[in-house]
CSV table of C-alpha atoms in Angstrom, one decimal:
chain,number,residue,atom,x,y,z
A,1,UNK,CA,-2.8,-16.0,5.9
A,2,UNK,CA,-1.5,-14.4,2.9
A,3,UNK,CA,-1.8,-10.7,2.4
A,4,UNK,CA,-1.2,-9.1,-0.7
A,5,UNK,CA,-1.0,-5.2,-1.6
A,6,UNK,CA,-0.9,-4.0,-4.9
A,7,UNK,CA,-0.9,-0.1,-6.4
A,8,UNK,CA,-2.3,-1.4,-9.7
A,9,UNK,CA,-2.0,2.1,-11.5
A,10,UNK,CA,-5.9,1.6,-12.7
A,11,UNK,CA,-7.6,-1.4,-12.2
A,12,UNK,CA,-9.5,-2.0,-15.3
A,13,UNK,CA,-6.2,-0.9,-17.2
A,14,UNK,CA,-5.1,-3.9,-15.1
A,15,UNK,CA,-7.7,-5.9,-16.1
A,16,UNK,CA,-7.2,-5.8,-19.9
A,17,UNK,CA,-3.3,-7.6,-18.7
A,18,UNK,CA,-5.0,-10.4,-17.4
A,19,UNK,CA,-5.4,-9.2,-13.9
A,20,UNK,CA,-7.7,-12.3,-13.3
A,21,UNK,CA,-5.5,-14.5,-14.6
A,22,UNK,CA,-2.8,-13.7,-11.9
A,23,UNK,CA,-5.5,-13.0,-8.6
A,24,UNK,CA,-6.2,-17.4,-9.2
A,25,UNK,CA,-2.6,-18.2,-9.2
A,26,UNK,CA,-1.5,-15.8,-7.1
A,27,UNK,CA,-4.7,-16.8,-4.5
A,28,UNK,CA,-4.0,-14.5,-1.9
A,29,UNK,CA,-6.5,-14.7,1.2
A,30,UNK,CA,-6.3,-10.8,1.0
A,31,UNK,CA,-5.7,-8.4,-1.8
A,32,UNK,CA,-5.2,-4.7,-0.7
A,33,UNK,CA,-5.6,-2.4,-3.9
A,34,UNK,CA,-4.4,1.5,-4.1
A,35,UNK,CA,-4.9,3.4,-7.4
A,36,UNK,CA,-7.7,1.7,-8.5
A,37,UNK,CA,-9.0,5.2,-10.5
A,38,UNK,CA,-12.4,3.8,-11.1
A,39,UNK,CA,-15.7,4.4,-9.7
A,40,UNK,CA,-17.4,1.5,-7.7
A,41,UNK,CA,-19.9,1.0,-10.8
A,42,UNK,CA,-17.5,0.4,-13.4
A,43,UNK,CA,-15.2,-1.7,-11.1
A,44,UNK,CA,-15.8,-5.8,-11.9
A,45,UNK,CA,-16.9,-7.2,-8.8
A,46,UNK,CA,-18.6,-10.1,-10.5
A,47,UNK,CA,-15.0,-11.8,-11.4
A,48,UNK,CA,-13.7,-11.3,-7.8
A,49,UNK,CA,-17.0,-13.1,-6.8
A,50,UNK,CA,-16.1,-15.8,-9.2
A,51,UNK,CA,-12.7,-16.2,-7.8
A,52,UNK,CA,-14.2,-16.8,-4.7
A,53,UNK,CA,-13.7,-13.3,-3.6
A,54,UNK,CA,-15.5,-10.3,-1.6
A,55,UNK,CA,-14.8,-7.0,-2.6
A,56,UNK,CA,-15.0,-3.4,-1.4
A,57,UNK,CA,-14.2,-0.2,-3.0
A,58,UNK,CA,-13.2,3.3,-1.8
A,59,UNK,CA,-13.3,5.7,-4.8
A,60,UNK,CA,-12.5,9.5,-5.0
A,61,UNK,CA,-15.3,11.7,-5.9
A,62,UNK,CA,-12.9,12.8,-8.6
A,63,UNK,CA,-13.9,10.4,-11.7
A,64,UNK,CA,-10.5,8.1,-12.8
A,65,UNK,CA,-8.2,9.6,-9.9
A,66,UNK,CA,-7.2,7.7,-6.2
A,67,UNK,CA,-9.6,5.3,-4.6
A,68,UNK,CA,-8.4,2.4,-2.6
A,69,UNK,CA,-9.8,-1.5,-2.5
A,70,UNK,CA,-9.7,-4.8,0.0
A,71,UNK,CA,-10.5,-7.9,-1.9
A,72,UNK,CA,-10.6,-10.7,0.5
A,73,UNK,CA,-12.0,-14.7,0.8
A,74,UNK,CA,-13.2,-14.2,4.5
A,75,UNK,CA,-16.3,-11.7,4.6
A,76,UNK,CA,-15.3,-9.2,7.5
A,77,UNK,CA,-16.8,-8.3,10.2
A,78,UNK,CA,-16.8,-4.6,9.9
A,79,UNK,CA,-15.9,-2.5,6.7
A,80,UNK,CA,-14.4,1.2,7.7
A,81,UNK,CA,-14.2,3.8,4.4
A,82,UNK,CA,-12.2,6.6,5.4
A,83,UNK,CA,-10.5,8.2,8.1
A,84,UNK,CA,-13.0,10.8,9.2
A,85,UNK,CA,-11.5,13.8,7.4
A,86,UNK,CA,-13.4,14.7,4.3
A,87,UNK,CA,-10.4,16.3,2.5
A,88,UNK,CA,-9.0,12.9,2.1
A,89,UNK,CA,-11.7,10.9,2.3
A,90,UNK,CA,-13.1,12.6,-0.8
A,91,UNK,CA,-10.2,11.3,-2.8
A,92,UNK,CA,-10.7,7.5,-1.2
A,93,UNK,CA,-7.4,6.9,0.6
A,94,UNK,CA,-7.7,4.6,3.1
A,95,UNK,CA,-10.1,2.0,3.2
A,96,UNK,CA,-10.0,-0.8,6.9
A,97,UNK,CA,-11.7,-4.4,7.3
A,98,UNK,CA,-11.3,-5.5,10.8
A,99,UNK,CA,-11.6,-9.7,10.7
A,100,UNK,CA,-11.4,-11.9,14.4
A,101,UNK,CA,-8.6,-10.5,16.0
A,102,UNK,CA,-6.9,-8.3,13.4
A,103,UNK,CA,-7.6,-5.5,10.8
A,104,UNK,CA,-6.7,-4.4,7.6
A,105,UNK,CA,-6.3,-0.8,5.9
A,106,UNK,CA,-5.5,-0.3,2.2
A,107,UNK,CA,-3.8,3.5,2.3
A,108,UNK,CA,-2.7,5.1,-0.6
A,109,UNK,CA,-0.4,8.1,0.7
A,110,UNK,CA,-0.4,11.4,-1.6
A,111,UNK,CA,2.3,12.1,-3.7
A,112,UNK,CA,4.0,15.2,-4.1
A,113,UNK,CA,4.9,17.1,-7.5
A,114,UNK,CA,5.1,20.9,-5.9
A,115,UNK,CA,5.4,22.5,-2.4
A,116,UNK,CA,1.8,23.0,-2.4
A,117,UNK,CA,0.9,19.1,-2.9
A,118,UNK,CA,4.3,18.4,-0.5
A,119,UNK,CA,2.7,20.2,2.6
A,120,UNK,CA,-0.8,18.0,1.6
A,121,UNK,CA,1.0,15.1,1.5
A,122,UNK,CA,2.7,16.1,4.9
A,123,UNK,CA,-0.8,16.7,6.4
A,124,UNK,CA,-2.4,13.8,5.2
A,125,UNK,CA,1.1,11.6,7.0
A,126,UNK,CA,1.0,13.2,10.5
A,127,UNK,CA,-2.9,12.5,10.4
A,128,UNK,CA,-2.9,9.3,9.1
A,129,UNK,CA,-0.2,8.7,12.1
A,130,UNK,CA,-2.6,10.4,14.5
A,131,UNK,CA,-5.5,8.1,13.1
A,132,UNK,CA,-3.6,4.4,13.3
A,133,UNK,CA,-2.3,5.4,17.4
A,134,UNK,CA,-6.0,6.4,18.1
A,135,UNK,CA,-7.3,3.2,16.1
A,136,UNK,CA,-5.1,1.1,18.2
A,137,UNK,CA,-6.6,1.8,21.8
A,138,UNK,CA,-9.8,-0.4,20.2
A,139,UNK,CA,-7.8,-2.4,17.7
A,140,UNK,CA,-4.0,-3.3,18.6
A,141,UNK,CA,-3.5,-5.9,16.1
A,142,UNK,CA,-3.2,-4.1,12.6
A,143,UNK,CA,-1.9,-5.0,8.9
A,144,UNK,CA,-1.5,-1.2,7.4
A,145,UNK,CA,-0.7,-2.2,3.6
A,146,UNK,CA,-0.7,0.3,0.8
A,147,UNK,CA,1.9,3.0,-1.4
A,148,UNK,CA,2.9,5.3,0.9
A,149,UNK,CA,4.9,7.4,-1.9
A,150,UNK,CA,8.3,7.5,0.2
A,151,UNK,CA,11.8,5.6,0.5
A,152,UNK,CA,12.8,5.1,4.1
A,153,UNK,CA,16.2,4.7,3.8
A,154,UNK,CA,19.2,4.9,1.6
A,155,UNK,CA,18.5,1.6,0.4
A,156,UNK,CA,14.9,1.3,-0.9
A,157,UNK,CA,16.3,3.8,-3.5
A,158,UNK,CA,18.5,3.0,-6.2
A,159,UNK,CA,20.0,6.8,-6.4
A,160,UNK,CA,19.8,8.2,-2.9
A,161,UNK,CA,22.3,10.8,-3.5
A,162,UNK,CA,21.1,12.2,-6.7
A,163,UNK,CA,17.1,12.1,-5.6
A,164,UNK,CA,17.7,13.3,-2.4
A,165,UNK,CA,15.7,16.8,-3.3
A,166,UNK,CA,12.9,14.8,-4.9
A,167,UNK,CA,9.8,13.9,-3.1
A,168,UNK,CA,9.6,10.3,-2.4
A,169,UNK,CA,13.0,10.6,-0.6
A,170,UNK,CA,12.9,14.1,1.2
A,171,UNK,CA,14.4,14.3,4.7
A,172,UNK,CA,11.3,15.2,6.3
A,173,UNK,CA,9.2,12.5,4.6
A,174,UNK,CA,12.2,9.6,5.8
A,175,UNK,CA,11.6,11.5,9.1
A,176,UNK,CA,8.0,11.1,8.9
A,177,UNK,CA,8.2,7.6,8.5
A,178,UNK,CA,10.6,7.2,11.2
A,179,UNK,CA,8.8,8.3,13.3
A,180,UNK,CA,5.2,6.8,12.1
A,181,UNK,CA,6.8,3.4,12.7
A,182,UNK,CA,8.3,4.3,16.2
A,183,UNK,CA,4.6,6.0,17.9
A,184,UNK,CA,2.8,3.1,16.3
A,185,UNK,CA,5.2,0.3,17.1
A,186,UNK,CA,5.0,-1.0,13.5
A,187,UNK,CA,7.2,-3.5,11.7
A,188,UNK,CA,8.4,-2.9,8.0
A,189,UNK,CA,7.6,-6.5,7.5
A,190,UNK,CA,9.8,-6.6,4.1
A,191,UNK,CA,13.1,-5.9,6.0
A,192,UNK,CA,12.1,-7.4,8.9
A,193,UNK,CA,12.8,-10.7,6.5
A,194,UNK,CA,15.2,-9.0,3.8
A,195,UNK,CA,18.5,-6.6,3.9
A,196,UNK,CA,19.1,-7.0,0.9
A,197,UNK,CA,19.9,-3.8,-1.5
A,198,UNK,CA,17.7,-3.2,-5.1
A,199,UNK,CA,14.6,-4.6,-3.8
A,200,UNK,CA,11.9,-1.8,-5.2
A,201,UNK,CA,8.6,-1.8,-6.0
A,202,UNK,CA,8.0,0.7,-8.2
A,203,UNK,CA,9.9,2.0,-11.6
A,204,UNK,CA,9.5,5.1,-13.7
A,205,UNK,CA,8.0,4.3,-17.2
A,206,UNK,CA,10.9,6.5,-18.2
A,207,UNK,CA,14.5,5.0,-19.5
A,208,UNK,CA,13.4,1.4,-19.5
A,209,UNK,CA,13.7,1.9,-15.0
A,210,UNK,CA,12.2,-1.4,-14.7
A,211,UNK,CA,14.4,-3.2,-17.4
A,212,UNK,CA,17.7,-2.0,-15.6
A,213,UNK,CA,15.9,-2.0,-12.1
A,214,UNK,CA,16.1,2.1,-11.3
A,215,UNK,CA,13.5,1.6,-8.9
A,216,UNK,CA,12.2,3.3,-5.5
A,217,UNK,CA,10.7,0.9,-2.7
A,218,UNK,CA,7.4,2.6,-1.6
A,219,UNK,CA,5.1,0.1,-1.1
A,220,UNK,CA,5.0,-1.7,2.3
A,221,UNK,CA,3.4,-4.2,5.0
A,222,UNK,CA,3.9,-2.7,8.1
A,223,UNK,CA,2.7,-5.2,10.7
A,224,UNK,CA,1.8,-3.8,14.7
A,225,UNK,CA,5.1,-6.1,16.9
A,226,UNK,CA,1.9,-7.2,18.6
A,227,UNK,CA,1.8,-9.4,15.3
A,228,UNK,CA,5.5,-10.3,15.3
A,229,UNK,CA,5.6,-14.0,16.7
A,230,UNK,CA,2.9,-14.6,13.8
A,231,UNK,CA,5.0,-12.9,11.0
A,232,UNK,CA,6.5,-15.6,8.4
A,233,UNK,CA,7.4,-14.0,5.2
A,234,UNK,CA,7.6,-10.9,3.5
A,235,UNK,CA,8.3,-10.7,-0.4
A,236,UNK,CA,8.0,-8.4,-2.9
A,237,UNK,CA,6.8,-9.6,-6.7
A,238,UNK,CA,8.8,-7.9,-9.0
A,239,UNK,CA,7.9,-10.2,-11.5
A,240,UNK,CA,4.1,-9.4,-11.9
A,241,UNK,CA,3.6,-6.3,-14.6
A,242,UNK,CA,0.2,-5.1,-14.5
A,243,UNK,CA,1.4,-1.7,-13.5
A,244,UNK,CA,4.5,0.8,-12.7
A,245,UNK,CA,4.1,-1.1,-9.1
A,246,UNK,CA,5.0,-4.4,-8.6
A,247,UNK,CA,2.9,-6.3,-5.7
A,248,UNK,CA,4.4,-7.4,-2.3
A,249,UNK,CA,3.4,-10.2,0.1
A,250,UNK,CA,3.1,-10.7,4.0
A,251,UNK,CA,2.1,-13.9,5.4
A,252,UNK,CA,1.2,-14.8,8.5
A,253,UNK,CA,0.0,-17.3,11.3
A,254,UNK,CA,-3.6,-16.3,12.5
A,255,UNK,CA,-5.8,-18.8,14.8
């Protein structure tokens, strides 16, 4: 099974780049989608049903702001919106299929621009965190995909030193994440495969980042280790340019 996840910055912005184009090359068996900005009505669903593809939709209540997507070939058997607390699940942040033996979640973590929004973005972590330990008494097997708007370590960043006081890379965000992955037992399925340094995912629209690859790694697969024997690549596709985010890839075995 391949499992994509993609922050498309606005999918009908996306759209109007051939966004179609690249879902039937690309072919993924699941497509998770943050950013979307777009309210269910105005989304396309007809082409993904062309492409052979089922689609649900998260949005915010706020009109062209948040909202999370799962566009998948296999219909699932349960479709979760939210995570039970309204002040996120007004802006559409986390969206779950579960399929036969496994489930999905599109999440799209806040981001942070003040202190304010920083302890909101803090909230919604530790809850989130809370949420994905409780969902596993009933679901152990889990594929958590989505922009969680922070750097883990030194190298997803391609200037830890000078953006160590920006959100994205802020101690207690890299602590956060530390320690989401250890409570959950979770596998950053990109370096699980990959040590390499200047892998990112996302680029500032700012100084031609992209060209000259000043980017941040803040999207991610993490994969329960229940799933480990059944992990068989992670990638990320720099190449594809339908949005400051580039997508990334897990694949796995599933019976």
């Amino acid at each position: 099974m391949k499992i994509l996840s993609y922050n498309v910055n606005g999918i009908r912005a996306a759209i109007t780049k051939d966004f179609f184009g690249w879902l039937q090359v690309a072919a993924p068996d699941v497509l998770c989608v943050q950013e979307s900005k777009a309210e269910v009505a105005k989304i396309d669903v007809e082409s993904f049903e062309k492409l052979g593809y089922h689609s649900f939709w998260h949005s915010a209540v706020r009109k062209g702001y948040s909202g999370v997507g799962i566009v998948t070939k296999q219909l699932p058997k349960n479709v979760h919106y939210g995570c039970g607390i309204e002040k996120y699940d007004v802006e559409g942040r986390v969206l779950r299929a579960d399929f036969e033996g496994f489930s999905v979640i599109s999440v799209y973590v806040p981001s942070a621009s003040n202190i304010e929004r920083l302890g909101y973005k803090m909230e919604f972590c530790f809850d989130f965190l809370e949420y994905i330990k409780a969902l596993q008494k009933d679901i152990p097997n889990l594929i958590i995909c989505g922009d969680f708007n922070i750097c883990h370590q030194a190298i997803d960043i391609h200037n830890p030193v000078g953006l160590k006081n920006v959100s994205g890379f802020l101690p207690e965000e890299r602590a956060w994440m530390s320690q989401f992955i250890e409570e959950c037992g979770l596998i950053d399925s990109f370096r699980y495969f990959n040590q390499e340094p200047d892998q990112y995912t996302w680029w500032s629209y700012r100084q031609q980042s992209r060209e000259r690859n000043k980017g941040w790694r803040i999207d991610y697969h993490f994969a329960t280790k229940t799933l480990e024997a059944q992990l068989k690549r992670g990638l990320i596709l720099s190449e594809v340019k339908h949005s400051d985010h580039c997508p990334i890839l897990v694949e796995l075995d599933v019976d």
